[in-house]
Coordinates of C-alpha atoms in Angstrom, one line a residue:
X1 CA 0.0 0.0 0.0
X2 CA 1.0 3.0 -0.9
X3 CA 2.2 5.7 2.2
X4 CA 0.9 9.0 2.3
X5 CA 2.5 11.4 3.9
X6 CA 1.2 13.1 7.2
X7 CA 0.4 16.5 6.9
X8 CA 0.0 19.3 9.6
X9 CA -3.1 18.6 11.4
X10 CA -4.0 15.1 10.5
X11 CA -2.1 14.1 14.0
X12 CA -5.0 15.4 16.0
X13 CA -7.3 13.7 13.7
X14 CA -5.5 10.1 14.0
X15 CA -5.6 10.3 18.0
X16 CA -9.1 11.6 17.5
X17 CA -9.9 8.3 15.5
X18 CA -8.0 6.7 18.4
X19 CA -10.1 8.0 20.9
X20 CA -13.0 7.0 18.8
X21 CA -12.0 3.1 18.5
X22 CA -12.5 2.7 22.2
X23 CA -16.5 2.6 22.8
X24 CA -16.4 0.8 19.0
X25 CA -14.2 -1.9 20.7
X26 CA -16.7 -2.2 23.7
X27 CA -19.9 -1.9 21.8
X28 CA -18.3 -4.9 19.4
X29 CA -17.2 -7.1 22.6
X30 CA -20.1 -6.8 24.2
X31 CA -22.2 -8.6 21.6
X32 CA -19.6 -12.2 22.0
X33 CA -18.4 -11.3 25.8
X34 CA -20.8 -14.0 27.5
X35 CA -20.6 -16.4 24.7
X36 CA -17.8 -18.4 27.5
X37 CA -19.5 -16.5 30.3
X38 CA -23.0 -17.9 30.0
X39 CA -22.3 -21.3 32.4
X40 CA -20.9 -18.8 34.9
X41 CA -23.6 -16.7 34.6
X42 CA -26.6 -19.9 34.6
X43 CA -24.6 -21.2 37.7
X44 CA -24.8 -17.9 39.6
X45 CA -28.4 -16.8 38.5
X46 CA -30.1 -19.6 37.3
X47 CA -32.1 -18.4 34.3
X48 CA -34.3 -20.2 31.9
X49 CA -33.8 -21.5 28.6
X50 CA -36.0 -18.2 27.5
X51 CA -33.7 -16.5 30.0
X52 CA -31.1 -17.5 28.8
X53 CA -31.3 -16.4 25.2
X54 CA -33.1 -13.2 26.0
X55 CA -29.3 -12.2 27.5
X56 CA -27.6 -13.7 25.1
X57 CA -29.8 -11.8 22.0
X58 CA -31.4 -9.1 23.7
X59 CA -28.1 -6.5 23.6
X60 CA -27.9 -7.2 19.8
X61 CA -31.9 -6.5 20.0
X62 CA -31.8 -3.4 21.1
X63 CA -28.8 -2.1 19.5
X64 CA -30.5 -4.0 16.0
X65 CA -33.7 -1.7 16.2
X66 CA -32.6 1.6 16.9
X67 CA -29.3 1.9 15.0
X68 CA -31.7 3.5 12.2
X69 CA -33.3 6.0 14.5
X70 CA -30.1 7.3 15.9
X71 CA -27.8 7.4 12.7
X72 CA -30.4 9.9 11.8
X73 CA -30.8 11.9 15.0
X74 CA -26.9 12.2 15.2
X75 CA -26.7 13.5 11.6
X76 CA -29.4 16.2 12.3
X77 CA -28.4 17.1 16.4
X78 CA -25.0 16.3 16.3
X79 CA -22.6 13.4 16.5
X80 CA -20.3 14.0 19.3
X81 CA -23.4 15.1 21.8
X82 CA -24.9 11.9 20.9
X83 CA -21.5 10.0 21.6
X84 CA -20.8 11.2 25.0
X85 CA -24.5 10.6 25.9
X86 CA -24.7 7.4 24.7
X87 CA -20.9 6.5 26.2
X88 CA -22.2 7.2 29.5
X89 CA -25.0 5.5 29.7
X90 CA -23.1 2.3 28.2
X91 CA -21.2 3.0 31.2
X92 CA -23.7 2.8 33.4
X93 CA -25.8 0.1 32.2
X94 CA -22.3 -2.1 32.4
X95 CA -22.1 -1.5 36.1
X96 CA -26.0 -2.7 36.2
X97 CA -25.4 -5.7 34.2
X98 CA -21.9 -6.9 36.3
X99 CA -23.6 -6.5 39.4
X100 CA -27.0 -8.1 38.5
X101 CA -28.5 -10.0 41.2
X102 CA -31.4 -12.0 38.9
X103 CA -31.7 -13.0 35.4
X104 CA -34.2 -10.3 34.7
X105 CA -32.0 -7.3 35.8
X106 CA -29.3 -8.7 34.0
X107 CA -31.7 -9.0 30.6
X108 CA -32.8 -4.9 31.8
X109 CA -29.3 -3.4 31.6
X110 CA -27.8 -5.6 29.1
X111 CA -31.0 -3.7 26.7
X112 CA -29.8 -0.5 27.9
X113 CA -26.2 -1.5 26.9
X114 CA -27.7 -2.2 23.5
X115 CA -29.8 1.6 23.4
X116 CA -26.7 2.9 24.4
X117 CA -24.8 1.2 21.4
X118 CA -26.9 1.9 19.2
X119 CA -25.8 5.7 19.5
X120 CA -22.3 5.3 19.2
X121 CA -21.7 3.2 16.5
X122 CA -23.0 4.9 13.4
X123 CA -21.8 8.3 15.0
X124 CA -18.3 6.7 15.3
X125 CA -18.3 5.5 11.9
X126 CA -19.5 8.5 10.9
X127 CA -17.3 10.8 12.7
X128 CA -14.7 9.7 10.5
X129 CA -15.4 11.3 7.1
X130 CA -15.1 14.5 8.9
X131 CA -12.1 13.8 11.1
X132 CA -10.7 12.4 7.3
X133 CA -11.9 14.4 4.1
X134 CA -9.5 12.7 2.0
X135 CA -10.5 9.3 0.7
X136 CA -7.7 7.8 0.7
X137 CA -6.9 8.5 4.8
X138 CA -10.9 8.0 4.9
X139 CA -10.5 4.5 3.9
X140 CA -7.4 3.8 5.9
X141 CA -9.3 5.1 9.0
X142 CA -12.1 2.5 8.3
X143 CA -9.7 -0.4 7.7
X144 CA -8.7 0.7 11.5
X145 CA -12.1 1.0 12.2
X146 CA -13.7 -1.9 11.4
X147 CA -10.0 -4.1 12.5
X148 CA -11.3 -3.0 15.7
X149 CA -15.2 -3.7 15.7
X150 CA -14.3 -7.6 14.3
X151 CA -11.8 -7.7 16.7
X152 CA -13.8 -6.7 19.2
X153 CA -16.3 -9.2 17.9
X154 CA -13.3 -12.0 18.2
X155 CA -11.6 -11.3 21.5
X156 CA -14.5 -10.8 23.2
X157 CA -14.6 -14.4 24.4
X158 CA -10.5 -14.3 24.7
X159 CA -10.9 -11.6 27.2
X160 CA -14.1 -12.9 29.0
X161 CA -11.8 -16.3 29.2
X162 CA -9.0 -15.0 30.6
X163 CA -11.0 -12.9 33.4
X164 CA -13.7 -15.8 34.1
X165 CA -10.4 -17.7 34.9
X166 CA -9.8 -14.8 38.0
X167 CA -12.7 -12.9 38.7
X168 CA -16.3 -13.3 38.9
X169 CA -18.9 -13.3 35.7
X170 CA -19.5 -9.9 36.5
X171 CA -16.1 -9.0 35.7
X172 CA -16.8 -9.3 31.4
X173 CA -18.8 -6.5 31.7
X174 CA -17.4 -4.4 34.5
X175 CA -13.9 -3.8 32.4
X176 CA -16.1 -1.6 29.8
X177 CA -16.0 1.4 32.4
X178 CA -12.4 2.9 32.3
X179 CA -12.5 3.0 28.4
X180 CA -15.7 4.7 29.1
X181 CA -14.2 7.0 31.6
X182 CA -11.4 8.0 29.1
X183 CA -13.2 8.3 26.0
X184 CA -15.4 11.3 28.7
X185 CA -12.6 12.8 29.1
X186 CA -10.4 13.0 25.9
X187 CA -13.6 13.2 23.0
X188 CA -14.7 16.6 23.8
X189 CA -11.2 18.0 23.3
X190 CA -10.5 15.6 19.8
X191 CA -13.8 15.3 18.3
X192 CA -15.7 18.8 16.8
X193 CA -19.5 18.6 16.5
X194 CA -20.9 18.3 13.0
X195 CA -24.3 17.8 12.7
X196 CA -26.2 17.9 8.9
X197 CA -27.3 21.9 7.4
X198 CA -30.7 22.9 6.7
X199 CA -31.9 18.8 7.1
X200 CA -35.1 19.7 9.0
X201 CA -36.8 17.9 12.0
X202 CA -36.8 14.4 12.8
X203 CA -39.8 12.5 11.7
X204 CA -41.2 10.9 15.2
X205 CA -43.9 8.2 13.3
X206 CA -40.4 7.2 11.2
X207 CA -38.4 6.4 14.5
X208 CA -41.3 4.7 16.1
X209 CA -42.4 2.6 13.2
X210 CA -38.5 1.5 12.4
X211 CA -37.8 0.8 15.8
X212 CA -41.1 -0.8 17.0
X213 CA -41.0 -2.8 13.0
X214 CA -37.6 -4.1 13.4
X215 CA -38.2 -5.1 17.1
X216 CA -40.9 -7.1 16.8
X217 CA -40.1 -8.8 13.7
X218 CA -36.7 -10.0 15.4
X219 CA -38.8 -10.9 18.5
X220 CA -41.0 -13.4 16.2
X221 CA -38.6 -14.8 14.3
X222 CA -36.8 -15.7 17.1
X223 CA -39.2 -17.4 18.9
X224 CA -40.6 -18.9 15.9
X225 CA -37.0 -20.3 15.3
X226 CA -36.5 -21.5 18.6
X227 CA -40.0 -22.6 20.0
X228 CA -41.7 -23.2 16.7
X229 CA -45.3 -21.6 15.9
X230 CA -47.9 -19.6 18.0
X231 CA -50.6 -17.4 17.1
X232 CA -49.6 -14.8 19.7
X233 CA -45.8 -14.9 18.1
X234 CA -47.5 -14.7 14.5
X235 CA -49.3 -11.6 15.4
X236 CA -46.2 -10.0 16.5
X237 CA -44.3 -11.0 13.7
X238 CA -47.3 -9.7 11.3
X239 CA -47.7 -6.6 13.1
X240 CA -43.6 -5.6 12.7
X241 CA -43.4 -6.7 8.6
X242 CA -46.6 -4.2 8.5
X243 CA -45.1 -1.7 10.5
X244 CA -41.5 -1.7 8.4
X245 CA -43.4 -1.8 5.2
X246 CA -45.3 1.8 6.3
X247 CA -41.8 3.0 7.3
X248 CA -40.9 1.8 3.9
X249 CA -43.5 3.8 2.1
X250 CA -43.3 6.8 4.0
X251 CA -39.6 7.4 3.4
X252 CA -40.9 8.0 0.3
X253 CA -43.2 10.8 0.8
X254 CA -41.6 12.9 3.3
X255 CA -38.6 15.8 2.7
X256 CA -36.4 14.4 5.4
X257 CA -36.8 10.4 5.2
X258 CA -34.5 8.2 8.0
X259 CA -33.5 6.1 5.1
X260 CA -32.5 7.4 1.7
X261 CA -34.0 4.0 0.0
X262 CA -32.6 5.6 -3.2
X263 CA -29.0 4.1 -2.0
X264 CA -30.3 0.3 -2.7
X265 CA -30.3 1.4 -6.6
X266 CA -27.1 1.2 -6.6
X267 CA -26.0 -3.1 -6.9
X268 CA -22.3 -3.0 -4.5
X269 CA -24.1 -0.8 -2.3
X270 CA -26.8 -3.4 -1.9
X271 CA -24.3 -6.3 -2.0
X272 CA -22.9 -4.7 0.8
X273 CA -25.8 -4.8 3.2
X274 CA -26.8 -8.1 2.8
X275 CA -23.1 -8.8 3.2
X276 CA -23.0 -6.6 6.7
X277 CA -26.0 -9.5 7.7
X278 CA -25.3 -12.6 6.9
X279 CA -21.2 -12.4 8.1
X280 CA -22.7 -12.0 11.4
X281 CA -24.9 -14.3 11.5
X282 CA -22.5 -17.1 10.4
X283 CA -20.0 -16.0 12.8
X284 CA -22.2 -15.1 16.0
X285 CA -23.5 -18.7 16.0
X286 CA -20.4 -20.3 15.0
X287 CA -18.8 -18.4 18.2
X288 CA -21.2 -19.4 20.3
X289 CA -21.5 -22.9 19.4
X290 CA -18.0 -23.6 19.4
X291 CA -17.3 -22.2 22.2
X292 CA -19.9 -25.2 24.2
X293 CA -18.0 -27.6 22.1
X294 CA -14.7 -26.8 23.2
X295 CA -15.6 -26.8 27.1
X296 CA -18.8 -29.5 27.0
X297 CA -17.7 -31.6 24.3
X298 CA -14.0 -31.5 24.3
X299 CA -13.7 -30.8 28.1
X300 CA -11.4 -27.8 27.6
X301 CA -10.9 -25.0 30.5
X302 CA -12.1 -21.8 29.4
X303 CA -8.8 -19.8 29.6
X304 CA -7.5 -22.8 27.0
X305 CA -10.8 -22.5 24.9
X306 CA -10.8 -19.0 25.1
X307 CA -6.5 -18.8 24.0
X308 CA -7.9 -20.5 21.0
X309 CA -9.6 -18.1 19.4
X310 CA -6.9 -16.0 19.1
X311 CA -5.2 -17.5 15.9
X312 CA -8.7 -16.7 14.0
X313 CA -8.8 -13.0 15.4
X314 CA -5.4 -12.0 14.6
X315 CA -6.5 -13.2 11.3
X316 CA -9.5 -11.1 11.1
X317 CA -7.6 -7.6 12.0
X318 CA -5.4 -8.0 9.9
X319 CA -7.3 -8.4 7.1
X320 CA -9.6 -5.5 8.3
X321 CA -6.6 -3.4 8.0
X322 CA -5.6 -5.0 5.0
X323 CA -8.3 -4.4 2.9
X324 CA -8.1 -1.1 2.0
X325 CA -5.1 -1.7 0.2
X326 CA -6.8 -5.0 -1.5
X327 CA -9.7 -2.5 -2.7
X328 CA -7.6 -0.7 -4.3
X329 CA -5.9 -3.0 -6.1
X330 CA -8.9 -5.3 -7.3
X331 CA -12.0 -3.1 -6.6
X332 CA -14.9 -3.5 -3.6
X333 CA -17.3 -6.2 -5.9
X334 CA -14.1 -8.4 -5.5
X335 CA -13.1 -8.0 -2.2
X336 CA -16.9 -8.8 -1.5
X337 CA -16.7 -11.7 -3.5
X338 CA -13.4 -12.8 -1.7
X339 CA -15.2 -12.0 1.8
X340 CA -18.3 -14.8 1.0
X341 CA -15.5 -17.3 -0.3
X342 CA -13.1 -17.4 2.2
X343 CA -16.0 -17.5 4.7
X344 CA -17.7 -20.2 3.4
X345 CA -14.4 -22.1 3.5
X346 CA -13.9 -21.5 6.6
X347 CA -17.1 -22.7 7.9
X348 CA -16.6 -26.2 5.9
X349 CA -13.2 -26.5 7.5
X350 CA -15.7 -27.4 11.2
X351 CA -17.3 -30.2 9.5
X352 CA -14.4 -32.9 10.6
X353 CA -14.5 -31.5 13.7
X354 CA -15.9 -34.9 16.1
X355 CA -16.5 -35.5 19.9
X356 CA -13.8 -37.2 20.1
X357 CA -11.0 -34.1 18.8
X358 CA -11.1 -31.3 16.6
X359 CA -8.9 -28.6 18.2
X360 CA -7.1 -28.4 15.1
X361 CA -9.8 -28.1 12.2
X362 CA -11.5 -25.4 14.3
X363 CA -8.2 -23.2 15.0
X364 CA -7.8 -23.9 10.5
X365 CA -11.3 -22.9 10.4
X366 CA -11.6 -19.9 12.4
X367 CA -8.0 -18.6 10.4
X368 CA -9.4 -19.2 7.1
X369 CA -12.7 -17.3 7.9
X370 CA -11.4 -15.2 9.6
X371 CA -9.9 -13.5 6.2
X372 CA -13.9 -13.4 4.9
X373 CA -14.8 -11.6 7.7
X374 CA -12.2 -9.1 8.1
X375 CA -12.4 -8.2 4.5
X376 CA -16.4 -8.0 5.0
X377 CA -16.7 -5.4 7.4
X378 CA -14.2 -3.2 6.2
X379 CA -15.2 -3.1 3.0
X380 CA -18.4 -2.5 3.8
X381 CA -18.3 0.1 5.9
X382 CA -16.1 2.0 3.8
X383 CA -19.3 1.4 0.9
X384 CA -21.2 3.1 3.7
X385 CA -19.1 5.9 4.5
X386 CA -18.5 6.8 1.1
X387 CA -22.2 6.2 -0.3
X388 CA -23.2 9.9 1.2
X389 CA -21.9 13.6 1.5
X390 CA -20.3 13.6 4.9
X391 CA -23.5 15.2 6.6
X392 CA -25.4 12.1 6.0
X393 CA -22.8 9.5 6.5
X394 CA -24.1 8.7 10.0
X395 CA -28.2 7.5 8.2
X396 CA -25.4 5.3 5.9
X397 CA -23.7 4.2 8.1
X398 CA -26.5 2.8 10.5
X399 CA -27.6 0.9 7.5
X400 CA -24.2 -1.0 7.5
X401 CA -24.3 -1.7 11.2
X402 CA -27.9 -2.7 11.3
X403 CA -27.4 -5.5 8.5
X404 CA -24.3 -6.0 11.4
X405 CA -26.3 -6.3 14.8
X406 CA -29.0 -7.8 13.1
X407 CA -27.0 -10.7 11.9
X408 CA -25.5 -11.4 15.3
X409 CA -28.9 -11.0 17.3
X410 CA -30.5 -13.6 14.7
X411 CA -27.6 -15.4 14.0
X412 CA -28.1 -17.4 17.7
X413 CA -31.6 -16.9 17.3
X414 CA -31.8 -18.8 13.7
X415 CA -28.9 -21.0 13.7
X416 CA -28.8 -21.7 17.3
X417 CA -32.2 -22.8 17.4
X418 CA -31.2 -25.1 14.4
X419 CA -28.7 -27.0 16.2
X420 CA -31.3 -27.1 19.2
X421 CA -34.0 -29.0 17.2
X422 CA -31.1 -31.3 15.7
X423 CA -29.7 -32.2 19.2
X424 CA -33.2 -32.6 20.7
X425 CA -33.8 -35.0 17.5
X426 CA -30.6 -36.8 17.8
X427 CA -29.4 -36.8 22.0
X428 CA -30.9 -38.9 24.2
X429 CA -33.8 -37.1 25.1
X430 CA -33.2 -35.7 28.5
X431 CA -33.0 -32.3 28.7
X432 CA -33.6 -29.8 25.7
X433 CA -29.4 -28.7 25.8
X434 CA -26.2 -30.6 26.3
X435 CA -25.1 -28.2 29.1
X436 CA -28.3 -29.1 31.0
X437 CA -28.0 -33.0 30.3
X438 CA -24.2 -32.8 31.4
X439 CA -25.6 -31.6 34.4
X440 CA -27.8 -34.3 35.3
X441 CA -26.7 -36.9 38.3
X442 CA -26.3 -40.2 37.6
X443 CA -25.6 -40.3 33.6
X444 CA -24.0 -43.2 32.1
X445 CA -20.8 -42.2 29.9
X446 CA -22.3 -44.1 26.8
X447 CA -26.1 -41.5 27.0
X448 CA -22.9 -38.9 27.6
X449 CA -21.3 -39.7 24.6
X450 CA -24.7 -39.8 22.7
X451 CA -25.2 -36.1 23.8
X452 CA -22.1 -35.0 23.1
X453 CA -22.5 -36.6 19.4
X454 CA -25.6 -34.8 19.2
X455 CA -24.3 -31.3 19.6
X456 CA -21.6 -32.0 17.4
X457 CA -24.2 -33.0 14.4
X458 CA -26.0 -29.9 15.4
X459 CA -22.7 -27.6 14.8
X460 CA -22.3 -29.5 11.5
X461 CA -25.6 -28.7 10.3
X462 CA -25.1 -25.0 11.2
X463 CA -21.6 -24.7 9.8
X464 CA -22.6 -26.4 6.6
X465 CA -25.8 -24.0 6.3
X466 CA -23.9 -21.4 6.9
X467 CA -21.3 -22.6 4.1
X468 CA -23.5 -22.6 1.8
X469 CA -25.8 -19.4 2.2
X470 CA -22.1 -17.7 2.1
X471 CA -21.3 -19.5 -1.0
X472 CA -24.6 -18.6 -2.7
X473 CA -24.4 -15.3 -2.1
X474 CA -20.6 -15.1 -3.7
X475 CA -22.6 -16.5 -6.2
X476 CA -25.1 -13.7 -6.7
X477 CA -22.3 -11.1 -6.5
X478 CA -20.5 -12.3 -9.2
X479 CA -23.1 -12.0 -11.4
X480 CA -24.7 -8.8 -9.8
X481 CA -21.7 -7.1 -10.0
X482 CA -19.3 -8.2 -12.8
X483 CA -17.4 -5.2 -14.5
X484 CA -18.9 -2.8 -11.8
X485 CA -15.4 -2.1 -11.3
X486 CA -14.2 -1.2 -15.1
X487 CA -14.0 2.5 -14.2
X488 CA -12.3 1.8 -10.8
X489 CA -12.7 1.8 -7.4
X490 CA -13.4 5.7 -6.5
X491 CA -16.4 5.3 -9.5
X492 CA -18.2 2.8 -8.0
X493 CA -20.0 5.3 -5.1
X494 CA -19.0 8.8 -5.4
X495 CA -20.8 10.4 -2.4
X496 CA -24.0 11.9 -4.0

């Protein structure tokens, strides 16, 4: 890659983006942080299965629904207000959620978490078209950027590992409030305020009905997924398709829509967002299921499980970093391309994976797609970024890191509940999870080993699914986008 020289000024703007990367890092984390904490956390408050997966998914929920509303509000009010409100109150909803005496508390502040994330990230990823006009730095920045957000993704259970080994559960979240503390005190002096000229009011029916559509539609298809169908669940699923379909049509008829819908007319742009969902989901349920199969299946301590992971997230950064100068050698439709391949290769590198070993197909598998993902969400938040003048990057930008949160909310919810129904068709019938039939007195080894097979033909299932949804959509990119890049890189989204 080429290096550009630093000129006067752009110093104050690279420790602003430093400054920047901390609540990303958190807000990241925190969505894979009690993937290895969630035994700790069942032992000490005892949830339900619903419990259970309301605090696993309802932090991605939250941050999911309203990522729309407040791209929008930050673009029209002004980003770095809505950074250091929403910083704090991540702050304090960490302290809630660490020292959480019942499962429902816990599910209360780790939603607040989520409304509080939901502010910073398309700010943050926002913030940096101003903080770098040119292109060039602009994309560098977001290679940083989004190095950090999938890293954060990948060492959240590394870090929640290593202090579950020492400390209490609580202790995952609690480490959030000194980066919090410092980003208080050093944005107001690195970060200016920008905030979109002459963009009007914010439309109150468009929040509501994006926020309320998104949020029950999530809510139904999770439950659908995981406890099959009800009318009750029906109704709220109905109820949020109607609801994002009116938000739909009314972006259309209003001056100041949330969503510029016009942005889907363009094919990398689209690519793109459908590519910010389904990396997500692939990797959230991966994480989570591996994770159970290195400690219940293998019978690996959670520091070791945990050291394992890192392999695969070195290998993300650096191809997060990396892809900036990949784009601008072979274009953004390849590196998207290249993101779904390596991916799905990744995910078919679990299938040998058995109960009776696998350490080293999954540290291969994680490496390989590993590459996929870092290349994914860098380049697709630099699509974002640079789809819109810098006044609107933050509306953008939310559209980029709601195809993100909603992919790792529905990711557990979807292919979780897949490998549920397949170990509850397969184990030996005792208990609905293989961390609740280990737990049962009085077990033979052989119904053991059945149960442990079980889970093991459910991660299959979920990595091969995975696989291939990743695989057909590198299909539909080649031919959606071939020789969308003849005119080059820069041509492909010139902010409009």
């Amino acid at each position: 890659m080429t290096r550009l020289p630093l000129k006067s000024g752009e110093l104050r703007a690279w420790f602003g983006l430093l400054v920047v990367l901390g609540p990303v890092l958190l807000v990241a984390m925190d969505g894979s942080v009690l993937f290895l904490a969630m035994p700790a956390v069942t032992a000490a408050l005892a949830p339900s299965a619903d419990q259970s997966l309301w605090i696993l998914d309802g932090y991605g929920f939250a941050v999911g629904s309203l990522l729309i509303a407040f791209g929008t509000i930050g673009d029209r009010y002004g980003r770095k207000r809505l950074l250091l409100i929403g910083a704090a109150l991540f702050g304090l909803g960490s302290v809630g959620a660490a020292l959480a005496t019942s499962p429902e508390s816990l599910i209360a502040f780790r939603v607040l978490m989520g409304v509080a994330g939901a502010t910073l990230l398309p700010s943050a990823l926002a913030v940096l078209g101003t903080l770098f006009p040119d292109p060039r730095r602009r994309a560098q920045a977001i290679g940083i950027f989004a190095a950090t957000f999938a890293a954060g993704f990948a060492i959240g259970p590394v870090v929640a590992g290593q202090l579950l080994s020492r400390f209490w559960w609580g202790s995952v979240l609690l480490i959030n409030v000194p980066v919090v503390a410092l980003f208080l005190i050093f944005a107001p002096m690195l970060l200016g305020e920008v905030r979109a000229v002459g963009s009007g009011r914010i439309d109150v029916l468009s929040v509501l009905s994006s926020a309320t559509g998104l949020l029950a539609t999530m809510y139904a298809v999770k439950h659908m997924a995981a406890e099959g169908f009800s009318t009750g669940v029906l109704l709220f699923g109905v109820t949020g398709v109607v609801l994002l379909g009116w938000f739909g049509r009314r972006q259309g008829r209003i001056a100041n829509p949330l969503v510029d819908f016009g942005l889907f007319g363009n094919r990398v742009f689209a690519v793109a967002i459908v590519t910010a969902f389904l990396p997500l989901a692939a990797w959230s349920a991966t994480a989570y299921l591996t994770g159970t199969y290195l400690q219940s299946v293998l019978g690996m301590s959670v520091a070791d499980a945990a050291l394992l992971a890192v392999p695969g997230a070195l290998v993300l950064t650096v191809a997060a970093v990396g892809t900036p100068a990949v784009v601008a050698r072979v274009g953004r439709p390849a590196a998207l391309i290249t993101a779904h391949g390596g991916i799905a290769v990744g995910l078919l590198l679990l299938l040998p994976a058995g109960s009776d070993g696998g350490v080293g197909w999954y540290v291969l598998a994680t490496a390989v797609a590993g590459v996929g993902y870092g290349i994914s969400f860098s380049v697709v938040a630099d699509i974002a970024v640079a789809a819109v003048p810098a006044e609107r990057a933050g509306s953008a930008a939310a559209l980029a890191e709601t195809g993100n949160e909603l992919g790792n909310a529905l990711g557990i919810a979807l292919f979780g509940s897949l490998a549920a129904v397949l170990f509850r068709l397969n184990g030996p019938e005792l208990a609905p999870t293989l961390g609740e039939t280990l737990a049962l007195p009085g077990i033979a080894p052989a119904v053991l080993d059945d149960a442990r097979a079980a889970f093991v033909h459910g991660l299959r299932a979920v990595a091969l699914a995975g696989a291939l949804l990743h695989a057909l959509l590198g299909v539909i990119a080649v031919r959606v986008l071939r020789d969308r890049d003849r005119h080059g890189p820069a041509a492909e989204l010139a902010p409009r």
